[in-house]
Amino acid sequence: MASTPLADPALLRDLVIANRILAREGVLDAFGHVSVRHPERPDQYIISRSCGPELVTEDDLQCFTLTGEQVAGNPQPPYAERAIHGAIYEARPEVQAICHNHSPSTIPYGVTGVPLRPIYHMAALLGTEVPIWDIADDFGDTDLLVKTMEQGRSLARTLGPRRVALMRGHGSVVAGRTLREVVICCVYMEQNARLQAQALALGEVRYLSPGEIARMSEALTAPLSSERAWSTWRRRAGFAD
Ligand code: MN
C-alpha cells in the first residue's frame, strides 16, 4: 500500500531479512517482532504490521511514533505489543533495533530463579546480568501482554542500560545498536539457554567471566563476525545473494 518507501530501501530490506532469520533460527514463530529506529527521524520506528515474522515483506512495514501512533505504512492492524519498542527507544537513545520474542528455551529462566548467563563465547552479548521483568509487580493479574506505554516503560526501567531482559512467563526483549547485533544476540541467546540447561543437568557450571564477556562482545559486534553470521543466516532463511 505504501507508495513511497518509509526509509532507505536497504534498511527496509534488512528489517525483512531480520524477521525471516529470527523465524528460521527458532527465536520467533508466529509471534514476536523486530523493529528498527527510523534513521532520519529518531522519534519514530519501523516494524511489521501484525503478521508472522516469516511472512513479512517490505509491504507489511509500518512507521510509528515512540508512543505508538502510526504515521505511515501498511494500513492493516499493528502489533498489540508495539509499546515495548517505543518505550525502549524512548529510554535508550543509542538503541537502533529491538526484538521482542518468546524464544522457547529462555522461558524457564524467567520463572525459576535460575539466572540466564553466557556459558559459551557466542552468547557473550547476553552480558553479565540478565534481569527479569515481572509484569505482575506493577500491574497485578494481566494477560501478560505489554499493551500500554506505562507497561512498556516499566519494562524499559528493568532493562536499564542492558541489552537483554527476560519477561516472566512470556519471553524477552533484546535491544542493540544494529539489527545485526540484535539478531546475533537473539540467535545465541536461544542456543545458550538450551546449552545452559544441559550443563546445569550435568553439574556445576563455569560461566564466562565479565572480562571474557566484554572481549567477546567486541568480537561478535565487529563487522567480520556480524557480516559472517548475517550472510550465513540470510541464505538459510531463503535469500539468494
Ligand atoms: Mn509477546
XYZ file of C-alpha atoms and ligand atoms in Angstrom:
242
model
C 0.000 0.000 0.000
C 2.891 2.363 0.765
C 3.814 4.137 -2.458
C 6.849 5.981 -1.057
C 9.364 3.957 0.958
C 9.282 4.500 4.735
C 13.087 4.812 4.766
C 16.173 3.753 2.819
C 15.060 0.605 0.915
C 18.253 -1.195 2.001
C 17.288 -0.711 5.655
C 13.743 -1.937 4.996
C 15.217 -4.969 3.257
C 17.430 -5.664 6.269
C 14.409 -5.450 8.570
C 12.585 -8.009 6.408
C 15.685 -10.232 6.446
C 15.948 -9.908 10.242
C 12.328 -11.075 10.556
C 12.980 -14.100 8.343
C 16.261 -15.042 10.059
C 14.781 -14.859 13.549
C 11.894 -17.071 12.418
C 14.177 -19.539 10.652
C 16.543 -19.807 13.648
C 13.725 -20.574 16.106
C 13.664 -17.266 18.008
C 10.319 -16.083 16.623
C 7.428 -18.250 15.458
C 4.009 -16.839 14.577
C 4.519 -14.287 17.365
C 7.215 -11.830 18.382
C 8.582 -8.905 16.398
C 11.666 -6.939 15.442
C 11.914 -3.206 14.776
C 14.418 -0.556 13.750
C 14.561 3.113 14.735
C 13.962 5.457 11.806
C 17.439 6.653 10.790
C 16.333 10.182 9.851
C 13.543 10.591 12.422
C 14.794 9.198 15.754
C 11.366 9.764 17.337
C 9.887 7.076 15.076
C 10.439 3.371 14.476
C 9.611 0.872 11.736
C 8.068 -2.555 12.369
C 5.814 -5.004 10.537
C 2.039 -4.965 10.783
C 0.573 -7.795 12.889
C 1.908 -10.703 10.844
C 4.010 -13.854 11.354
C 7.694 -12.822 11.045
C 8.465 -15.480 8.465
C 5.823 -13.965 6.187
C 6.943 -10.325 6.477
C 7.724 -8.354 3.304
C 8.507 -4.677 2.719
C 4.796 -4.068 2.014
C 3.907 -5.063 5.591
C 6.053 -2.416 7.268
C 4.597 0.425 9.326
C 6.073 3.532 10.937
C 5.116 4.690 14.450
C 5.850 7.493 16.876
C 7.512 6.338 20.089
C 4.119 6.433 21.821
C 2.676 4.080 19.212
C 0.659 6.295 16.851
C 1.004 5.158 13.262
C 2.394 7.798 10.881
C 2.946 5.802 7.682
C 2.952 2.402 6.041
C 0.635 -0.558 5.722
C -2.881 0.285 6.999
C -3.672 -3.146 8.437
C -3.765 -3.786 12.222
C -0.484 -3.275 14.112
C 1.159 -5.469 16.738
C -0.611 -5.156 20.093
C 2.727 -5.138 21.929
C 4.437 -2.346 19.986
C 4.689 -0.310 23.233
C 7.698 -2.486 24.066
C 9.589 -0.936 21.177
C 8.503 2.667 21.680
C 9.271 2.642 25.398
C 12.775 1.241 24.924
C 13.605 3.660 22.078
C 12.336 6.456 24.320
C 14.552 5.423 27.243
C 17.645 4.468 25.254
C 18.712 6.999 22.594
C 21.606 4.792 21.446
C 19.364 1.799 20.705
C 18.639 1.405 16.982
C 16.998 -2.055 16.859
C 14.827 -4.162 19.159
C 13.421 -7.703 19.148
C 10.629 -8.912 21.388
C 10.429 -12.692 21.348
C 9.169 -15.804 23.109
C 12.379 -17.724 22.359
C 11.338 -21.065 23.839
C 14.486 -22.233 25.638
C 14.720 -18.961 27.580
C 11.292 -19.241 29.207
C 12.396 -21.460 32.152
C 14.913 -18.814 33.275
C 12.132 -16.280 33.694
C 10.164 -18.467 36.107
C 12.645 -20.487 38.198
C 15.140 -18.044 39.654
C 17.974 -19.736 37.733
C 19.794 -16.807 36.061
C 20.355 -16.909 32.302
C 24.112 -16.389 31.826
C 26.569 -16.953 28.986
C 28.168 -20.399 29.187
C 29.999 -20.029 25.869
C 31.636 -17.282 23.876
C 28.953 -16.982 21.194
C 26.415 -15.871 23.814
C 28.579 -13.111 25.291
C 26.103 -10.454 24.138
C 23.794 -11.592 26.953
C 26.082 -9.586 29.229
C 26.955 -10.180 32.868
C 23.410 -9.994 34.191
C 20.029 -10.630 32.552
C 17.288 -9.036 34.694
C 13.740 -10.379 34.859
C 10.763 -8.080 34.461
C 7.587 -9.359 36.129
C 4.515 -7.557 34.794
C 2.614 -8.552 37.953
C 4.901 -6.417 40.136
C 3.403 -3.187 38.780
C 0.181 -4.334 37.123
C -1.164 -7.388 39.030
C -3.076 -10.009 37.064
C -2.921 -9.281 33.341
C -2.872 -11.316 30.132
C 0.932 -10.741 30.360
C 0.883 -8.710 27.152
C 2.595 -5.308 27.101
C -0.190 -3.196 25.634
C 0.300 0.253 27.192
C 3.176 2.730 27.259
C 3.060 2.562 31.063
C 3.768 -1.162 30.874
C 6.441 -0.646 28.216
C 8.168 1.992 30.338
C 8.124 -0.322 33.360
C 9.842 -2.985 31.234
C 12.355 -0.416 29.914
C 13.236 0.546 33.509
C 14.072 -3.085 34.341
C 16.114 -3.403 31.153
C 18.075 -0.297 32.190
C 21.308 0.101 30.200
C 21.487 -3.608 29.272
C 20.980 -5.445 26.018
C 18.624 -8.184 27.291
C 15.809 -8.540 29.818
C 13.628 -11.592 30.370
C 9.882 -11.154 30.836
C 8.471 -13.551 33.436
C 6.171 -16.170 31.914
C 6.364 -14.533 28.490
C 9.704 -14.047 26.708
C 12.333 -11.361 26.435
C 13.466 -8.112 24.871
C 16.781 -7.629 23.099
C 17.982 -4.096 22.299
C 21.074 -3.147 20.319
C 22.866 -0.607 18.189
C 22.244 -2.504 14.930
C 19.840 -5.080 13.531
C 22.766 -7.470 13.139
C 23.738 -7.133 16.803
C 20.163 -7.832 17.894
C 19.822 -10.832 15.577
C 23.146 -12.364 16.706
C 22.257 -11.824 20.356
C 18.821 -13.440 19.873
C 20.077 -16.487 17.982
C 22.781 -17.263 20.534
C 20.522 -16.439 23.488
C 18.226 -19.273 22.384
C 21.167 -21.656 21.923
C 22.798 -20.647 25.219
C 19.541 -21.185 27.089
C 19.320 -24.734 25.765
C 23.003 -25.494 26.383
C 22.923 -23.950 29.861
C 20.064 -26.265 30.856
C 22.110 -29.229 29.587
C 25.161 -28.036 31.523
C 23.170 -27.473 34.718
C 21.865 -31.046 34.456
C 25.453 -32.330 34.330
C 26.794 -30.396 37.288
C 28.273 -27.122 38.429
C 28.627 -24.656 35.578
C 31.551 -22.328 34.945
C 30.199 -19.251 33.222
C 32.095 -16.691 31.161
C 33.845 -14.079 33.318
C 32.954 -10.373 32.983
C 36.269 -9.789 31.175
C 35.583 -12.609 28.734
C 32.077 -11.266 28.131
C 33.441 -7.787 27.360
C 36.139 -9.015 24.985
C 33.932 -11.458 23.121
C 31.129 -8.906 22.839
C 33.534 -6.685 20.929
C 34.475 -9.544 18.627
C 30.844 -10.513 17.954
C 29.805 -6.979 17.050
C 32.815 -6.355 14.790
C 31.976 -6.420 11.067
C 33.963 -9.579 10.347
C 31.806 -11.667 12.702
C 28.491 -9.930 12.288
C 28.590 -9.985 8.479
C 29.619 -13.640 8.504
C 26.664 -14.567 10.707
C 24.230 -12.347 8.799
C 25.232 -13.636 5.356
C 25.021 -17.267 6.510
C 21.643 -16.925 8.170
C 20.118 -14.788 5.428
C 20.946 -17.502 2.896
C 19.478 -20.145 5.215
C 16.341 -18.010 5.502
C 15.900 -18.217 1.743
C 17.550 -15.068 0.397
C 19.840 -15.614 -2.572
C 22.929 -13.418 -2.765
Mn 4.900 -11.226 23.441
